[in-house]
Coordinates of N, CA and C in Angstrom, one line a residue:
Chain A
X1 N -9.8 -19.0 4.4 CA -8.9 -18.2 3.6 C -9.3 -16.7 3.7
X2 N -8.3 -15.9 3.9 CA -8.6 -14.4 4.0 C -8.9 -13.9 2.6
X3 N -10.0 -13.1 2.6 CA -10.4 -12.5 1.3 C -10.8 -11.0 1.5
X4 N -10.4 -10.2 0.6 CA -10.9 -8.8 0.6 C -11.4 -8.5 -0.8
X5 N -12.6 -8.2 -1.0 CA -13.2 -8.1 -2.3 C -13.9 -6.7 -2.4
X6 N -13.2 -5.9 -3.3 CA -13.7 -4.5 -3.5 C -14.8 -4.5 -4.6
X7 N -15.7 -3.5 -4.4 CA -16.7 -3.2 -5.5 C -17.0 -1.7 -5.4
X8 N -17.8 -1.3 -6.4 CA -18.3 0.1 -6.4 C -17.5 1.0 -7.4
X9 N -16.5 0.5 -8.0 CA -15.7 1.4 -8.9 C -16.5 1.6 -10.2
X10 N -16.0 2.5 -11.0 CA -16.7 2.8 -12.3 C -16.3 4.1 -12.8
X11 N -17.1 4.6 -13.8 CA -16.8 5.8 -14.5 C -17.7 6.9 -13.9
X12 N -17.1 8.0 -13.5 CA -17.9 9.1 -12.9 C -17.4 10.4 -13.4
X13 N -18.2 11.4 -13.5 CA -17.8 12.7 -14.0 C -17.1 13.5 -13.0
X14 N -16.2 14.4 -13.3 CA -15.6 15.3 -12.4 C -16.7 16.0 -11.5
X15 N -16.4 16.1 -10.2 CA -17.4 16.6 -9.3 C -18.4 15.7 -8.7
X16 N -18.4 14.5 -9.3 CA -19.3 13.5 -8.9 C -18.9 12.7 -7.6
X17 N -19.7 11.7 -7.3 CA -19.5 10.9 -6.1 C -19.5 9.4 -6.4
X18 N -18.9 8.7 -5.5 CA -18.8 7.2 -5.7 C -18.6 6.6 -4.3
X19 N -19.2 5.5 -4.0 CA -18.9 4.8 -2.7 C -18.3 3.4 -3.0
X20 N -17.1 3.2 -2.5 CA -16.4 1.9 -2.7 C -16.8 1.1 -1.5
X21 N -16.9 -0.2 -1.7 CA -17.1 -1.2 -0.6 C -16.1 -2.3 -0.7
X22 N -15.8 -2.9 0.5 CA -14.8 -4.0 0.6 C -15.4 -5.0 1.5
X23 N -15.7 -6.2 1.0 CA -16.2 -7.3 1.8 C -15.1 -8.1 2.3
X24 N -15.0 -8.3 3.6 CA -13.9 -9.0 4.2 C -14.4 -10.4 4.7
X25 N -13.6 -11.4 4.6 CA -13.9 -12.7 5.1 C -12.6 -13.5 5.4
X26 N -12.8 -14.5 6.3 CA -11.6 -15.3 6.6 C -10.8 -14.9 7.7
X27 N -11.2 -13.8 8.4 CA -10.4 -13.3 9.6 C -11.4 -12.5 10.4
X28 N -11.0 -12.2 11.6 CA -11.8 -11.4 12.6 C -11.7 -9.9 12.2
X29 N -12.6 -9.5 11.3 CA -12.5 -8.2 10.8 C -12.4 -7.1 11.8
X30 N -13.2 -7.2 12.9 CA -13.3 -6.2 13.9 C -12.0 -6.1 14.7
X31 N -11.1 -7.0 14.5 CA -9.8 -6.9 15.2 C -8.7 -6.2 14.5
X32 N -8.9 -5.7 13.3 CA -7.9 -5.1 12.5 C -8.2 -3.7 12.0
X33 N -7.2 -2.9 11.9 CA -7.3 -1.6 11.3 C -7.3 -1.9 9.8
X34 N -7.9 -1.0 9.0 CA -8.0 -1.2 7.6 C -7.6 0.1 6.9
X35 N -7.2 0.0 5.6 CA -6.8 1.2 4.9 C -7.2 1.0 3.4
X36 N -7.2 2.1 2.7 CA -7.4 2.2 1.3 C -6.1 2.7 0.7
X37 N -5.6 2.0 -0.3 CA -4.4 2.4 -1.1 C -4.8 2.5 -2.5
X38 N -4.3 3.5 -3.3 CA -4.7 3.6 -4.7 C -3.5 3.7 -5.5
X39 N -3.7 3.4 -6.8 CA -2.6 3.4 -7.8 C -3.2 3.9 -9.1
X40 N -2.7 5.1 -9.5 CA -3.1 5.7 -10.8 C -2.5 4.9 -11.9
X41 N -3.2 4.9 -13.1 CA -2.7 4.1 -14.2 C -1.2 4.3 -14.5
X42 N -0.4 3.3 -14.5 CA 1.0 3.4 -14.8 C 1.8 4.1 -13.7
X43 N 1.2 4.4 -12.6 CA 1.9 5.1 -11.5 C 2.2 4.3 -10.3
X44 N 2.7 4.9 -9.3 CA 3.0 4.2 -8.0 C 1.9 4.1 -7.1
X45 N 2.1 3.5 -5.9 CA 1.1 3.3 -4.9 C 1.0 4.6 -4.0
X46 N -0.2 4.9 -3.6 CA -0.4 6.0 -2.7 C -1.4 5.6 -1.6
X47 N -1.0 5.7 -0.3 CA -1.9 5.5 0.8 C -2.9 6.6 0.8
X48 N -4.2 6.2 1.0 CA -5.3 7.2 0.9 C -5.9 7.4 2.3
X49 N -6.3 6.4 3.0 CA -7.0 6.6 4.2 C -6.8 5.3 5.1
X50 N -7.0 5.6 6.4 CA -6.9 4.6 7.5 C -8.1 4.7 8.5
X51 N -8.5 3.5 8.9 CA -9.5 3.5 10.0 C -9.1 2.4 11.0
X52 N -9.3 2.8 12.3 CA -8.9 1.8 13.3 C -9.9 0.7 13.4
X53 N -9.6 -0.3 14.2 CA -10.4 -1.5 14.3 C -11.8 -1.2 14.8
X54 N -11.9 -0.3 15.7 CA -13.2 0.1 16.2 C -14.0 1.1 15.4
X55 N -13.2 1.8 14.5 CA -13.8 2.8 13.7 C -13.7 4.2 14.4
X56 N -13.1 4.3 15.5 CA -13.0 5.5 16.2 C -12.0 6.5 15.7
X57 N -11.0 6.0 15.0 CA -9.9 6.9 14.5 C -9.8 6.8 13.0
X58 N -9.8 7.9 12.3 CA -9.6 7.9 10.8 C -8.6 8.9 10.4
X59 N -7.8 8.6 9.4 CA -6.8 9.5 8.9 C -6.8 9.5 7.4
X60 N -6.4 10.6 6.8 CA -6.5 10.7 5.3 C -5.2 11.4 4.8
X61 N -4.8 11.1 3.6 CA -3.8 11.8 2.9 C -4.3 13.2 2.6
X62 N -3.5 14.2 2.5 CA -3.9 15.6 2.4 C -4.8 15.8 1.2
X63 N -4.5 15.2 0.1 CA -5.2 15.5 -1.2 C -6.7 15.0 -1.2
X64 N -7.1 14.2 -0.2 CA -8.5 13.8 -0.2 C -9.2 14.3 1.1
X65 N -8.5 15.0 2.0 CA -9.2 15.5 3.2 C -10.3 16.4 2.8
X66 N -11.5 16.2 3.4 CA -12.6 16.9 3.2 C -13.5 16.4 2.0
X67 N -12.9 15.5 1.3 CA -13.7 15.0 0.1 C -14.0 13.5 0.3
X68 N -13.1 12.7 0.9 CA -13.3 11.3 1.1 C -13.6 11.0 2.6
X69 N -14.4 10.0 2.8 CA -14.8 9.5 4.2 C -14.7 8.0 4.2
X70 N -13.8 7.6 5.1 CA -13.7 6.1 5.4 C -14.6 5.7 6.5
X71 N -15.2 4.5 6.4 CA -16.0 4.0 7.5 C -16.0 2.5 7.4
X72 N -16.6 1.9 8.4 CA -16.6 0.4 8.5 C -17.9 -0.1 9.2
X73 N -18.3 -1.3 8.9 CA -19.4 -1.9 9.6 C -18.9 -3.3 10.1
X74 N -18.5 -3.3 11.3 CA -17.8 -4.5 11.8 C -18.8 -5.7 11.9
X75 N -20.1 -5.4 12.1 CA -21.1 -6.5 12.1 C -21.2 -7.2 10.8
X76 N -21.2 -6.3 9.7 CA -21.4 -6.9 8.4 C -20.0 -7.2 7.7
X77 N -18.9 -6.9 8.4 CA -17.6 -7.1 7.9 C -17.3 -6.4 6.5
X78 N -17.7 -5.1 6.5 CA -17.5 -4.3 5.3 C -16.7 -3.0 5.7
X79 N -15.8 -2.6 4.7 CA -15.1 -1.4 4.8 C -15.6 -0.5 3.6
X80 N -15.7 0.8 3.8 CA -16.3 1.7 2.8 C -15.3 2.9 2.6
X81 N -15.5 3.5 1.4 CA -14.8 4.8 1.1 C -15.8 5.6 0.3
X82 N -16.4 6.6 1.0 CA -17.2 7.5 0.3 C -16.4 8.6 -0.3
X83 N -16.5 8.8 -1.7 CA -15.7 9.8 -2.4 C -16.6 10.8 -3.0
X84 N -16.4 12.0 -2.6 CA -17.2 13.2 -3.2 C -16.2 14.1 -3.9
X85 N -16.8 15.0 -4.7 CA -16.1 16.0 -5.4 C -14.9 15.4 -6.1
X86 N -15.1 14.4 -6.9 CA -14.1 13.6 -7.5 C -13.4 14.5 -8.6
X87 N -12.1 14.3 -8.7 CA -11.3 15.0 -9.7 C -10.6 14.0 -10.7
X88 N -10.2 14.6 -11.8 CA -9.5 13.7 -12.8 C -8.3 12.9 -12.1
X89 N -7.6 13.6 -11.2 CA -6.4 13.0 -10.6 C -6.8 11.9 -9.6
X90 N -8.1 11.7 -9.3 CA -8.5 10.6 -8.4 C -8.6 9.3 -9.2
X91 N -8.5 9.3 -10.5 CA -8.6 8.1 -11.4 C -7.5 7.1 -10.9
X92 N -7.9 6.0 -10.5 CA -6.9 5.0 -10.0 C -7.6 3.7 -9.7
X93 N -6.8 2.6 -9.5 CA -7.3 1.4 -8.9 C -7.2 1.6 -7.4
X94 N -8.3 1.3 -6.7 CA -8.3 1.5 -5.3 C -8.3 0.1 -4.6
X95 N -7.4 -0.1 -3.7 CA -7.2 -1.4 -3.1 C -7.6 -1.3 -1.6
X96 N -8.4 -2.3 -1.2 CA -8.7 -2.4 0.2 C -7.6 -3.3 0.9
X97 N -7.1 -2.8 2.0 CA -5.9 -3.4 2.5 C -6.0 -3.6 4.0
X98 N -5.6 -4.7 4.6 CA -5.6 -4.9 6.0 C -4.2 -4.5 6.6
X99 N -4.3 -3.6 7.6 CA -3.0 -3.1 8.2 C -2.6 -4.0 9.4
X100 N -1.4 -4.4 9.4 CA -0.9 -5.2 10.5 C 0.6 -4.7 10.8
X101 N 0.9 -4.4 12.0 CA 2.2 -4.0 12.4 C 2.7 -2.9 11.5
X102 N 1.9 -1.9 11.2 CA 2.2 -0.7 10.4 C 2.7 -1.1 9.0
X103 N 2.2 -2.3 8.5 CA 2.5 -2.7 7.1 C 1.2 -3.2 6.5
X104 N 1.2 -3.6 5.2 CA 0.0 -3.9 4.5 C 0.2 -5.4 3.9
X105 N -0.2 -6.3 4.7 CA 0.0 -7.7 4.4 C -1.0 -8.3 3.5
X106 N -2.2 -7.8 3.5 CA -3.3 -8.5 2.8 C -4.0 -7.4 1.9
X107 N -4.1 -7.7 0.7 CA -4.7 -6.8 -0.3 C -5.9 -7.4 -1.1
X108 N -6.8 -6.6 -1.4 CA -7.9 -7.0 -2.3 C -7.4 -7.0 -3.8
X109 N -8.2 -7.3 -4.7 CA -7.8 -7.3 -6.1 C -7.9 -5.9 -6.7
X110 N -8.6 -5.0 -6.0 CA -8.7 -3.6 -6.5 C -9.9 -3.4 -7.3
X111 N -10.4 -2.1 -7.3 CA -11.5 -1.7 -8.1 C -11.1 -0.4 -8.8
X112 N -11.4 -0.3 -10.1 CA -11.0 0.9 -10.9 C -12.0 2.0 -10.8
X113 N -11.5 3.2 -10.5 CA -12.3 4.4 -10.5 C -11.8 5.3 -11.6
X114 N -12.6 5.7 -12.5 CA -12.3 6.5 -13.6 C -13.1 7.8 -13.5
X115 N -12.4 8.9 -13.4 CA -13.1 10.2 -13.3 C -12.8 10.9 -14.6
X116 N -13.9 11.1 -15.4 CA -13.7 11.7 -16.7 C -15.0 12.2 -17.2
X117 N -15.0 13.3 -18.0 CA -16.2 13.8 -18.6 C -16.4 13.2 -20.0
Chain B
X1 N 2.9 16.1 1.5 CA 3.4 14.7 1.7 C 4.2 14.2 0.5
X2 N 5.5 14.4 0.6 CA 6.3 13.9 -0.5 C 6.6 12.4 -0.4
X3 N 6.6 11.8 -1.6 CA 6.9 10.4 -1.7 C 8.3 10.1 -1.3
X4 N 8.6 8.9 -0.9 CA 10.0 8.5 -0.6 C 10.7 8.3 -2.0
X5 N 12.0 8.5 -2.0 CA 12.8 8.4 -3.2 C 13.4 7.1 -3.5
X6 N 13.0 6.5 -4.6 CA 13.6 5.2 -5.1 C 14.2 5.4 -6.5
X7 N 15.2 4.6 -6.8 CA 15.7 4.7 -8.2 C 14.6 4.1 -9.1
X8 N 14.5 4.7 -10.3 CA 13.4 4.2 -11.2 C 13.6 2.8 -11.7
X9 N 14.8 2.4 -11.8 CA 15.1 1.0 -12.3 C 16.4 0.5 -11.8
X10 N 16.5 -0.8 -11.6 CA 17.8 -1.5 -11.3 C 17.7 -2.8 -12.2
X11 N 18.9 -3.3 -12.4 CA 19.0 -4.6 -13.1 C 20.1 -5.4 -12.6
X12 N 20.0 -6.7 -12.9 CA 21.1 -7.6 -12.5 C 20.9 -9.0 -13.2
X13 N 22.0 -9.7 -13.2 CA 22.0 -11.0 -13.9 C 21.6 -12.1 -12.9
X14 N 21.1 -13.2 -13.3 CA 20.7 -14.3 -12.4 C 21.9 -14.7 -11.6
X15 N 21.6 -14.9 -10.3 CA 22.6 -15.3 -9.3 C 23.3 -14.1 -8.6
X16 N 23.2 -12.9 -9.2 CA 23.8 -11.7 -8.6 C 22.9 -11.2 -7.5
X17 N 23.4 -10.2 -6.7 CA 22.6 -9.5 -5.7 C 22.4 -8.1 -6.2
X18 N 21.3 -7.6 -5.8 CA 21.0 -6.1 -6.1 C 20.4 -5.5 -4.9
X19 N 20.6 -4.2 -4.8 CA 20.0 -3.4 -3.7 C 19.2 -2.3 -4.2
X20 N 18.0 -2.1 -3.6 CA 17.2 -0.9 -4.0 C 17.1 0.0 -2.8
X21 N 17.5 1.2 -3.0 CA 17.5 2.2 -1.9 C 16.1 3.0 -1.8
X22 N 15.9 3.5 -0.7 CA 14.6 4.2 -0.4 C 15.0 5.3 0.6
X23 N 14.9 6.6 0.1 CA 15.4 7.7 0.9 C 14.2 8.5 1.4
X24 N 14.1 8.8 2.6 CA 13.0 9.6 3.2 C 13.6 10.7 4.0
X25 N 13.0 11.0 5.1 CA 13.4 12.1 6.0 C 13.4 11.7 7.5
X26 N 13.8 12.6 8.3 CA 13.8 12.3 9.7 C 12.4 12.2 10.3
X27 N 11.4 12.6 9.5 CA 10.0 12.5 9.9 C 9.3 11.2 9.6
X28 N 10.0 10.4 8.7 CA 9.4 9.1 8.4 C 10.4 8.0 8.6
X29 N 11.2 7.6 7.6 CA 12.1 6.5 7.7 C 13.0 6.7 8.9
X30 N 13.5 7.9 9.1 CA 14.5 8.2 10.2 C 13.8 8.2 11.6
X31 N 12.5 8.2 11.7 CA 11.9 8.3 13.0 C 11.1 7.1 13.4
X32 N 10.9 6.2 12.5 CA 10.2 5.0 12.8 C 10.8 3.7 12.2
X33 N 10.8 2.6 12.9 CA 11.2 1.3 12.4 C 10.1 0.6 11.7
X34 N 9.3 1.3 10.9 CA 8.1 0.7 10.3 C 8.2 0.9 8.8
X35 N 9.3 0.4 8.2 CA 9.6 0.4 6.8 C 9.1 -0.9 6.3
X36 N 8.4 -0.9 5.2 CA 8.0 -2.2 4.5 C 8.3 -2.1 3.0
X37 N 8.4 -3.3 2.4 CA 8.7 -3.4 1.0 C 7.6 -4.3 0.3
X38 N 7.2 -3.9 -0.9 CA 6.2 -4.6 -1.6 C 6.7 -4.9 -3.0
X39 N 6.3 -6.1 -3.5 CA 6.6 -6.6 -4.9 C 5.3 -6.6 -5.6
X40 N 5.3 -6.0 -6.8 CA 4.1 -6.0 -7.6 C 4.4 -6.4 -9.0
X41 N 3.7 -7.4 -9.5 CA 3.7 -7.9 -10.8 C 2.6 -7.2 -11.6
X42 N 2.8 -7.1 -13.0 CA 1.8 -6.4 -13.8 C 0.4 -7.0 -13.6
X43 N -0.5 -6.0 -13.4 CA -1.9 -6.4 -13.2 C -2.3 -7.1 -11.9
X44 N -1.3 -7.1 -11.0 CA -1.6 -7.8 -9.8 C -1.5 -6.9 -8.6
X45 N -2.1 -7.3 -7.5 CA -2.0 -6.5 -6.2 C -0.6 -6.7 -5.7
X46 N -0.1 -5.6 -5.0 CA 1.2 -5.8 -4.3 C 1.2 -6.9 -3.3
X47 N 2.5 -7.4 -3.1 CA 2.7 -8.4 -2.1 C 3.7 -7.9 -1.1
X48 N 3.4 -8.1 0.2 CA 4.4 -7.7 1.2 C 5.6 -8.6 1.3
X49 N 6.8 -8.0 1.2 CA 8.0 -8.8 1.2 C 8.8 -8.6 2.5
X50 N 8.8 -7.4 3.0 CA 9.5 -7.1 4.2 C 8.7 -6.1 5.1
X51 N 8.7 -6.3 6.4 CA 8.0 -5.4 7.3 C 8.9 -5.1 8.5
X52 N 8.6 -4.0 9.1 CA 9.4 -3.5 10.3 C 10.9 -3.6 9.9
X53 N 11.3 -3.0 8.8 CA 12.6 -2.8 8.3 C 13.2 -4.1 7.8
X54 N 13.2 -5.2 8.5 CA 14.0 -6.3 8.2 C 13.4 -7.7 8.5
X55 N 12.0 -7.7 8.7 CA 11.4 -8.9 9.0 C 10.7 -9.5 7.7
X56 N 10.8 -10.8 7.5 CA 10.1 -11.4 6.4 C 8.9 -12.1 6.8
X57 N 7.8 -11.9 6.1 CA 6.5 -12.6 6.4 C 6.8 -14.1 6.0
X58 N 5.9 -14.9 6.6 CA 6.0 -16.3 6.3 C 5.8 -16.6 4.8
X59 N 6.6 -17.4 4.2 CA 6.5 -17.7 2.8 C 7.4 -16.9 1.9
X60 N 7.9 -15.8 2.4 CA 8.8 -15.0 1.5 C 10.2 -15.5 1.6
X61 N 10.9 -15.6 0.5 CA 12.2 -16.2 0.4 C 13.2 -15.5 1.2
X62 N 14.2 -16.3 1.8 CA 15.3 -15.7 2.6 C 16.2 -14.8 1.7
X63 N 16.0 -14.9 0.4 CA 16.9 -14.1 -0.5 C 16.5 -12.6 -0.4
X64 N 15.4 -12.3 0.2 CA 15.0 -10.9 0.4 C 15.3 -10.5 1.8
X65 N 16.0 -9.3 1.9 CA 16.4 -8.8 3.2 C 16.3 -7.3 3.2
X66 N 16.0 -6.7 4.3 CA 15.9 -5.3 4.4 C 16.8 -4.7 5.5
X67 N 17.1 -3.4 5.4 CA 17.9 -2.7 6.4 C 17.6 -1.3 6.3
X68 N 18.2 -0.6 7.3 CA 17.9 0.9 7.4 C 19.1 1.6 8.0
X69 N 19.5 2.7 7.5 CA 20.5 3.5 8.1 C 20.1 5.0 8.0
X70 N 19.9 5.6 9.1 CA 19.4 7.0 9.1 C 18.1 7.2 8.4
X71 N 18.1 8.0 7.4 CA 16.8 8.3 6.6 C 16.7 7.4 5.4
X72 N 17.5 6.4 5.2 CA 17.5 5.6 4.0 C 17.3 4.1 4.4
X73 N 16.4 3.5 3.7 CA 16.1 2.0 3.9 C 16.6 1.4 2.6
X74 N 16.9 0.1 2.7 CA 17.3 -0.7 1.5 C 16.7 -2.1 1.5
X75 N 16.4 -2.5 0.3 CA 16.0 -3.9 0.0 C 17.1 -4.6 -0.8
X76 N 17.5 -5.7 -0.3 CA 18.5 -6.5 -1.0 C 18.0 -7.8 -1.4
X77 N 18.1 -8.2 -2.7 CA 17.7 -9.5 -3.2 C 19.0 -10.2 -3.6
X78 N 19.3 -11.3 -3.0 CA 20.4 -12.1 -3.3 C 20.1 -13.3 -4.2
X79 N 21.0 -13.8 -4.9 CA 20.7 -15.0 -5.8 C 19.6 -14.7 -6.7
X80 N 19.7 -13.6 -7.4 CA 18.6 -13.1 -8.3 C 18.1 -14.2 -9.2
X81 N 16.8 -14.2 -9.3 CA 16.1 -15.2 -10.2 C 15.2 -14.5 -11.1
X82 N 14.9 -15.1 -12.2 CA 14.0 -14.5 -13.3 C 12.7 -14.1 -12.7
X83 N 12.2 -14.9 -11.7 CA 10.8 -14.6 -11.1 C 10.8 -13.4 -10.2
X84 N 12.0 -12.9 -9.9 CA 12.1 -11.7 -9.1 C 11.8 -10.4 -9.9
X85 N 11.8 -10.5 -11.2 CA 11.5 -9.3 -12.1 C 10.1 -8.8 -11.8
X86 N 10.1 -7.6 -11.3 CA 8.8 -7.0 -10.9 C 9.1 -5.5 -10.5
X87 N 8.0 -4.8 -10.1 CA 8.2 -3.5 -9.5 C 8.2 -3.6 -8.0
X88 N 9.1 -2.8 -7.4 CA 9.2 -2.9 -5.9 C 9.0 -1.5 -5.3
X89 N 8.2 -1.5 -4.2 CA 7.9 -0.2 -3.6 C 8.3 -0.3 -2.1
X90 N 8.9 0.8 -1.6 CA 9.1 0.9 -0.2 C 8.0 1.7 0.4
X91 N 7.8 1.6 1.7 CA 6.8 2.4 2.4 C 7.2 2.6 3.8
X92 N 6.9 3.8 4.3 CA 7.2 4.1 5.7 C 6.1 4.7 6.4
X93 N 5.8 4.3 7.7 CA 4.9 5.0 8.5 C 5.4 6.4 8.8
X94 N 4.6 7.4 8.8 CA 5.0 8.7 9.0 C 4.2 9.5 10.0
X95 N 3.7 8.8 11.0 CA 3.0 9.4 12.1 C 1.7 10.1 11.7
X96 N 1.6 11.4 11.9 CA 0.4 12.1 11.6 C 0.1 12.2 10.1
X97 N 1.2 12.0 9.3 CA 1.0 12.0 7.8 C 0.6 10.6 7.3
X98 N 0.4 9.6 8.2 CA 0.0 8.3 7.7 C 1.2 7.5 7.2
X99 N 1.0 7.0 6.0 CA 2.1 6.2 5.3 C 2.5 6.9 4.0
X100 N 3.8 6.8 3.8 CA 4.3 7.3 2.5 C 4.9 6.1 1.7
X101 N 4.7 6.1 0.4 CA 5.3 5.1 -0.5 C 6.4 5.8 -1.3
X102 N 7.3 4.9 -1.7 CA 8.3 5.4 -2.7 C 7.6 5.3 -4.1
X103 N 8.3 5.9 -5.1 CA 7.8 6.0 -6.4 C 7.9 4.7 -7.2
X104 N 8.6 3.7 -6.6 CA 8.7 2.4 -7.2 C 9.9 2.2 -8.0
X105 N 10.4 1.0 -8.0 CA 11.7 0.6 -8.8 C 11.4 -0.6 -9.6
X106 N 11.6 -0.5 -10.9 CA 11.4 -1.6 -11.8 C 12.7 -2.4 -11.8
X107 N 12.6 -3.7 -11.4 CA 13.8 -4.6 -11.4 C 13.7 -5.5 -12.7
X108 N 14.8 -5.4 -13.4 CA 15.0 -6.2 -14.6 C 16.0 -7.3 -14.4
X109 N 15.7 -8.5 -14.6 CA 16.7 -9.6 -14.5 C 17.2 -9.9 -15.9
X110 N 18.4 -9.6 -16.1 CA 19.0 -9.7 -17.5 C 19.1 -11.1 -18.0

């Protein structure tokens, strides 16, 4: 059974850092591109970042460029999101999502990141 | 990166059909046949309902269908059922901009 399990969320002060992790199982992780999608409390979905199956290509939404870094470890079957210089507006549930045919078929349960002083 | 435009809410009675629109631009919906739709229930992760404009993943009811004309995509739910009540989001691949989501539409089954 395919599983994506996020961890690493929590409360952090503005300007702080956090690293999210996503443990993948039940599929050939190295064969799929992965993304992070977030959802602020009571708000809609927002695509955050993408990484190709090999890890050679990464893309980000404008609001996180220069602050967030996506990476992956195909041997360990983990996806990561390093988040620096966090802002209040980064408060959200962050979902680890497998990308297939330019859509998002498989989602984790999400991990909540709260940026507040 | 502006979000795609969806109506905030739609409603319908059981058995009826409803359509949710999703308007983008020639840089996203109008340029790619990579429109997808997601259903989200409260406190749950989204679920893929439609991909590549009009394709249904295995296990998704035939009552859900998608289409696209120009810069606007649509999700139609026929034979509305109480279990369809949820939030629905459209999404389009946008090339160098990555992916854009709509603001979401709350479907109420009366």
